mmCIF file of C-alpha atoms in Angstrom:
data_model
loop_
_atom_site.group_PDB
_atom_site.id
_atom_site.type_symbol
_atom_site.label_atom_id
_atom_site.label_comp_id
_atom_site.label_asym_id
_atom_site.label_seq_id
_atom_site.Cartn_x
_atom_site.Cartn_y
_atom_site.Cartn_z
ATOM 1 C CA MET A 1 0.022 -0.197 -0.029
ATOM 2 C CA ASP A 2 1.244 3.602 -0.720
ATOM 3 C CA PHE A 3 0.527 5.290 2.804
ATOM 4 C CA SER A 4 1.688 8.553 1.084
ATOM 5 C CA GLY A 5 -1.855 8.539 -0.666
ATOM 6 C CA ILE A 6 -4.073 7.954 2.240
ATOM 7 C CA LYS A 7 -5.233 11.590 3.585
ATOM 8 C CA ALA A 8 -7.515 10.463 6.149
ATOM 9 C CA VAL A 9 -7.839 8.030 8.308
ATOM 10 C CA ILE A 10 -10.879 5.130 10.031
ATOM 11 C CA SER A 11 -10.194 3.452 13.301
ATOM 12 C CA ASP A 12 -12.250 0.521 15.101
ATOM 13 C CA MET A 13 -11.884 1.104 18.562
ATOM 14 C CA ASP A 14 -12.859 -2.145 20.935
ATOM 15 C CA GLY A 15 -9.784 -4.055 19.575
ATOM 16 C CA VAL A 16 -7.981 -1.998 18.139
ATOM 17 C CA LEU A 17 -7.379 0.587 20.304
ATOM 18 C CA TRP A 18 -7.799 -1.026 23.648
ATOM 19 C CA ARG A 19 -9.641 -3.978 24.964
ATOM 20 C CA GLY A 20 -12.209 -3.064 27.830
ATOM 21 C CA ASP A 21 -10.657 -0.539 30.100
ATOM 22 C CA THR A 22 -7.257 -1.568 28.599
ATOM 23 C CA ALA A 23 -5.312 0.389 26.332
ATOM 24 C CA LEU A 24 -3.678 -1.220 23.551
ATOM 25 C CA PRO A 25 -0.090 -0.770 22.409
ATOM 26 C CA GLY A 26 0.987 2.708 20.961
ATOM 27 C CA LEU A 27 -2.719 4.105 21.132
ATOM 28 C CA ARG A 28 -1.004 7.656 21.853
ATOM 29 C CA LEU A 29 1.943 7.141 19.782
ATOM 30 C CA PHE A 30 -1.106 6.384 16.923
ATOM 31 C CA PHE A 31 -2.987 9.643 17.661
ATOM 32 C CA ASP A 32 0.596 11.566 17.977
ATOM 33 C CA THR A 33 1.769 10.315 14.494
ATOM 34 C CA LEU A 34 -1.515 11.440 12.631
ATOM 35 C CA ARG A 35 -2.195 14.440 14.870
ATOM 36 C CA ALA A 36 1.545 15.131 13.590
ATOM 37 C CA ARG A 37 1.233 14.535 10.373
ATOM 38 C CA GLY A 38 -1.861 16.246 9.944
ATOM 39 C CA LEU A 39 -4.328 13.537 9.246
ATOM 40 C CA PRO A 40 -7.815 13.873 10.013
ATOM 41 C CA PHE A 41 -9.640 10.610 11.845
ATOM 42 C CA ALA A 42 -12.913 9.109 12.386
ATOM 43 C CA LEU A 43 -13.191 6.519 15.230
ATOM 44 C CA ALA A 44 -16.320 4.185 14.095
ATOM 45 C CA THR A 45 -17.451 1.381 16.143
ATOM 46 C CA ASN A 46 -20.167 -1.344 16.216
ATOM 47 C CA ASN A 47 -20.857 -1.624 19.921
ATOM 48 C CA SER A 48 -23.792 0.653 20.365
ATOM 49 C CA SER A 49 -23.277 0.412 24.187
ATOM 50 C CA LYS A 50 -22.015 4.056 25.254
ATOM 51 C CA THR A 51 -22.646 7.234 23.281
ATOM 52 C CA GLN A 52 -19.957 9.402 22.037
ATOM 53 C CA ALA A 53 -19.249 11.353 24.904
ATOM 54 C CA ASP A 54 -18.522 8.776 26.824
ATOM 55 C CA TYR A 55 -16.280 7.781 24.476
ATOM 56 C CA VAL A 56 -14.377 10.954 24.709
ATOM 57 C CA ARG A 57 -14.058 10.377 28.503
ATOM 58 C CA LYS A 58 -13.088 7.186 27.847
ATOM 59 C CA LEU A 59 -9.940 8.661 25.247
ATOM 60 C CA ALA A 60 -9.320 11.402 27.472
ATOM 61 C CA ARG A 61 -8.268 8.672 30.279
ATOM 62 C CA LEU A 62 -6.368 6.427 28.089
ATOM 63 C CA GLY A 63 -3.850 9.585 27.542
ATOM 64 C CA VAL A 64 -5.648 11.082 24.306
ATOM 65 C CA PRO A 65 -7.375 13.987 25.562
ATOM 66 C CA GLY A 66 -9.350 16.703 22.788
ATOM 67 C CA VAL A 67 -10.965 14.569 20.244
ATOM 68 C CA PRO A 68 -14.332 15.852 19.541
ATOM 69 C CA GLU A 69 -17.710 13.847 19.725
ATOM 70 C CA THR A 70 -18.157 14.448 16.134
ATOM 71 C CA ALA A 71 -14.962 12.600 15.356
ATOM 72 C CA ILE A 72 -16.940 9.103 16.831
ATOM 73 C CA ILE A 73 -19.544 7.169 14.884
ATOM 74 C CA THR A 74 -21.244 4.495 16.520
ATOM 75 C CA SER A 75 -23.980 1.361 15.678
ATOM 76 C CA GLY A 76 -26.180 3.201 18.064
ATOM 77 C CA THR A 77 -25.819 7.045 16.021
ATOM 78 C CA ALA A 78 -25.922 5.315 12.674
ATOM 79 C CA THR A 79 -29.095 3.629 14.219
ATOM 80 C CA ALA A 80 -30.251 7.063 15.313
ATOM 81 C CA ASP A 81 -30.070 8.185 11.855
ATOM 82 C CA TYR A 82 -31.805 5.262 9.786
ATOM 83 C CA LEU A 83 -35.096 6.233 12.413
ATOM 84 C CA ARG A 84 -34.910 9.632 11.028
ATOM 85 C CA ALA A 85 -35.035 8.777 7.960
ATOM 86 C CA HIS A 86 -37.810 6.414 8.334
ATOM 87 C CA TYR A 87 -39.993 6.973 11.008
ATOM 88 C CA PRO A 88 -41.277 10.536 12.189
ATOM 89 C CA PRO A 89 -40.135 12.434 15.125
ATOM 90 C CA GLY A 90 -41.308 10.851 18.737
ATOM 91 C CA ALA A 91 -42.220 7.163 17.154
ATOM 92 C CA ARG A 92 -42.448 4.842 19.983
ATOM 93 C CA VAL A 93 -39.399 2.374 19.757
ATOM 94 C CA HIS A 94 -38.471 -0.374 22.405
ATOM 95 C CA VAL A 95 -34.733 -0.278 23.079
ATOM 96 C CA PHE A 96 -33.046 -3.454 23.667
ATOM 97 C CA GLY A 97 -29.836 -2.689 24.607
ATOM 98 C CA ALA A 98 -27.451 -0.834 26.418
ATOM 99 C CA ASP A 99 -28.070 2.912 28.910
ATOM 100 C CA GLY A 100 -25.981 4.551 26.314
ATOM 101 C CA LEU A 101 -28.069 2.829 22.987
ATOM 102 C CA ARG A 102 -31.259 3.725 24.837
ATOM 103 C CA ALA A 103 -29.638 7.605 25.505
ATOM 104 C CA VAL A 104 -28.989 8.056 21.909
ATOM 105 C CA ILE A 105 -32.396 7.186 20.200
ATOM 106 C CA ALA A 106 -33.986 9.024 22.861
ATOM 107 C CA ALA A 107 -31.549 12.110 22.097
ATOM 108 C CA ALA A 108 -32.817 11.085 18.766
ATOM 109 C CA GLY A 109 -36.298 12.765 19.549
ATOM 110 C CA PHE A 110 -37.777 9.001 19.965
ATOM 111 C CA THR A 111 -39.942 8.162 22.571
ATOM 112 C CA LEU A 112 -39.097 4.725 24.629
ATOM 113 C CA ALA A 113 -41.620 2.443 25.187
ATOM 114 C CA ASP A 114 -41.971 -1.257 25.940
ATOM 115 C CA SER A 115 -45.803 -1.677 24.022
ATOM 116 C CA ASN A 116 -47.474 -0.363 21.190
ATOM 117 C CA VAL A 117 -44.249 0.429 19.518
ATOM 118 C CA GLN A 118 -42.907 0.792 15.846
ATOM 119 C CA ALA A 119 -39.598 -0.788 15.703
ATOM 120 C CA VAL A 120 -37.377 -2.540 18.178
ATOM 121 C CA VAL A 121 -33.837 -1.159 18.060
ATOM 122 C CA ALA A 122 -31.752 -4.553 19.735
ATOM 123 C CA GLY A 123 -27.827 -3.673 20.534
ATOM 124 C CA LEU A 124 -25.077 -5.324 22.969
ATOM 125 C CA LYS A 125 -26.726 -5.254 26.859
ATOM 126 C CA TRP A 126 -25.183 -6.182 29.213
ATOM 127 C CA ASP A 127 -27.371 -6.961 31.706
ATOM 128 C CA LEU A 128 -29.659 -9.248 29.574
ATOM 129 C CA THR A 129 -32.164 -11.650 31.485
ATOM 130 C CA TYR A 130 -34.931 -13.691 29.798
ATOM 131 C CA ASP A 131 -37.402 -11.292 30.557
ATOM 132 C CA ASP A 132 -35.451 -9.063 28.070
ATOM 133 C CA LEU A 133 -35.351 -11.571 25.216
ATOM 134 C CA LYS A 134 -39.225 -12.418 25.554
ATOM 135 C CA ARG A 135 -40.198 -8.304 25.526
ATOM 136 C CA ALA A 136 -38.631 -7.689 22.670
ATOM 137 C CA SER A 137 -39.061 -11.100 20.484
ATOM 138 C CA ARG A 138 -42.719 -10.521 21.305
ATOM 139 C CA LEU A 139 -43.345 -7.413 20.409
ATOM 140 C CA ILE A 140 -41.323 -7.973 17.157
ATOM 141 C CA MET A 141 -44.011 -10.685 16.846
ATOM 142 C CA ALA A 142 -46.925 -8.675 17.111
ATOM 143 C CA GLY A 143 -45.759 -6.870 13.976
ATOM 144 C CA ALA A 144 -42.439 -3.726 15.269
ATOM 145 C CA ASP A 145 -40.159 -3.673 13.015
ATOM 146 C CA PHE A 146 -36.697 -5.566 13.998
ATOM 147 C CA ILE A 147 -33.756 -3.069 13.655
ATOM 148 C CA GLY A 148 -30.335 -4.032 14.790
ATOM 149 C CA THR A 149 -27.572 -2.458 15.063
ATOM 150 C CA ASN A 150 -24.865 -4.410 13.831
ATOM 151 C CA PRO A 151 -23.918 -8.352 13.679
ATOM 152 C CA ASP A 152 -20.568 -8.995 15.544
ATOM 153 C CA ALA A 153 -21.094 -12.741 17.643
ATOM 154 C CA THR A 154 -18.687 -11.324 19.727
ATOM 155 C CA PHE A 155 -17.409 -8.796 21.918
ATOM 156 C CA PRO A 156 -12.922 -8.442 22.532
ATOM 157 C CA LEU A 157 -12.784 -7.706 26.489
ATOM 158 C CA PRO A 158 -9.048 -8.253 28.383
ATOM 159 C CA ASP A 159 -10.075 -12.081 29.811
ATOM 160 C CA GLY A 160 -10.984 -13.072 25.991
ATOM 161 C CA LEU A 161 -14.155 -12.600 23.580
ATOM 162 C CA ALA A 162 -16.988 -12.450 25.017
ATOM 163 C CA PRO A 163 -21.061 -12.687 23.252
ATOM 164 C CA GLY A 164 -21.959 -9.317 21.343
ATOM 165 C CA ALA A 165 -25.111 -7.676 19.856
ATOM 166 C CA GLY A 166 -25.022 -10.431 17.269
ATOM 167 C CA SER A 167 -24.929 -13.207 19.658
ATOM 168 C CA MET A 168 -27.997 -11.611 20.936
ATOM 169 C CA ILE A 169 -30.223 -10.325 18.384
ATOM 170 C CA ALA A 170 -29.493 -14.116 16.684
ATOM 171 C CA ALA A 171 -31.890 -14.912 20.527
ATOM 172 C CA LEU A 172 -34.122 -12.617 18.849
ATOM 173 C CA ARG A 173 -34.263 -13.706 15.189
ATOM 174 C CA THR A 174 -34.796 -17.359 16.225
ATOM 175 C CA ALA A 175 -37.432 -16.543 18.917
ATOM 176 C CA SER A 176 -39.672 -14.326 16.431
ATOM 177 C CA GLY A 177 -39.545 -15.756 13.460
ATOM 178 C CA ARG A 178 -38.343 -12.562 11.529
ATOM 179 C CA GLU A 179 -35.100 -11.142 9.837
ATOM 180 C CA PRO A 180 -33.905 -8.169 11.024
ATOM 181 C CA ILE A 181 -32.381 -5.088 9.145
ATOM 182 C CA ILE A 182 -28.889 -3.859 10.353
ATOM 183 C CA VAL A 183 -26.966 -0.924 10.340
ATOM 184 C CA GLY A 184 -23.719 -1.141 11.543
ATOM 185 C CA LYS A 185 -20.962 -2.099 10.135
ATOM 186 C CA PRO A 186 -19.914 -4.119 7.612
ATOM 187 C CA HIS A 187 -23.229 -2.752 5.979
ATOM 188 C CA ALA A 188 -22.663 1.311 4.398
ATOM 189 C CA PRO A 189 -24.021 3.341 7.148
ATOM 190 C CA MET A 190 -21.274 3.990 9.500
ATOM 191 C CA PHE A 191 -19.109 4.105 6.516
ATOM 192 C CA GLU A 192 -20.423 6.795 4.559
ATOM 193 C CA ALA A 193 -21.309 8.666 8.089
ATOM 194 C CA ALA A 194 -17.512 8.867 8.433
ATOM 195 C CA LEU A 195 -17.158 9.591 5.114
ATOM 196 C CA ALA A 196 -18.969 12.452 5.386
ATOM 197 C CA ALA A 197 -17.431 13.651 8.799
ATOM 198 C CA LEU A 198 -13.861 13.463 7.911
ATOM 199 C CA HIS A 199 -14.646 14.858 3.657
ATOM 200 C CA SER A 200 -12.230 12.898 2.248
ATOM 201 C CA ALA A 201 -12.869 10.106 -0.598
ATOM 202 C CA PRO A 202 -12.847 6.397 0.180
ATOM 203 C CA ALA A 203 -9.787 5.561 -2.020
ATOM 204 C CA GLU A 204 -8.015 8.027 0.054
ATOM 205 C CA THR A 205 -9.140 6.743 3.573
ATOM 206 C CA LEU A 206 -7.560 4.667 4.977
ATOM 207 C CA MET A 207 -9.942 1.726 8.140
ATOM 208 C CA ILE A 208 -8.126 0.042 10.568
ATOM 209 C CA GLY A 209 -10.126 -2.648 12.039
ATOM 210 C CA ASP A 210 -9.578 -6.201 13.375
ATOM 211 C CA ARG A 211 -12.691 -8.068 12.415
ATOM 212 C CA LEU A 212 -12.559 -9.336 8.292
ATOM 213 C CA ASP A 213 -15.855 -10.075 8.155
ATOM 214 C CA THR A 214 -17.067 -6.012 9.548
ATOM 215 C CA ASP A 215 -14.433 -3.984 9.199
ATOM 216 C CA ILE A 216 -12.599 -4.672 6.645
ATOM 217 C CA ALA A 217 -15.070 -6.510 4.160
ATOM 218 C CA GLY A 218 -17.382 -3.401 4.786
ATOM 219 C CA ALA A 219 -14.770 -1.054 4.159
ATOM 220 C CA ALA A 220 -13.515 -2.566 1.033
ATOM 221 C CA ALA A 221 -16.710 -2.823 -0.106
ATOM 222 C CA CYS A 222 -17.066 1.031 -0.076
ATOM 223 C CA GLY A 223 -14.179 1.739 -1.296
ATOM 224 C CA LEU A 224 -11.645 1.874 0.806
ATOM 225 C CA ARG A 225 -8.083 1.073 1.856
ATOM 226 C CA THR A 226 -7.973 -1.191 4.914
ATOM 227 C CA ALA A 227 -5.348 -2.037 7.547
ATOM 228 C CA LEU A 228 -5.963 -5.660 9.938
ATOM 229 C CA VAL A 229 -4.960 -5.434 13.425
#
């Protein structure tokens, strides 16, 4: 790869910059290098459990202050954009996911509800219970649209891989008999959002990720250059 042709960088976060709350080697040097070379960057993650502000604070704790919220694209923010494009303001949405996803969907102007909903949005849920699965699957079976934030079957933690949003969405798919609309990587919306934030062309943008099936395959399909961690 001719790196001289790279004018912007998109990076995944979990498994690339850190595992859990542990920074991976070279984290601060990576951002120092981008800034020294004047390369604009965006951080695009399939993790929907945190808000953009959560990630800004985490980066600062790990020694990378000053990252603006606009540089953070999550499958949660991409899902909120999808909802805005397809549902009226205030539409009732059931969120099967973490508090961060709930906050993003509420901030986008939708009403969080557990009954009479137009859509069920499913993501990574740390405190998953049987009742959560039962409630969400019944809403989907009753006719609510089924929207998944991302298809990642696993999630990287310091002690190894753990079930990810894709595993939880698979349980809802099996229980309801319905196929979800998936918004996050490898699908185009997240890459398009990152490119728009960077004002860069795909062929001049490098995507760095740790998953061939989402980060790398999705970026390549959108015409970006790719690097696998």
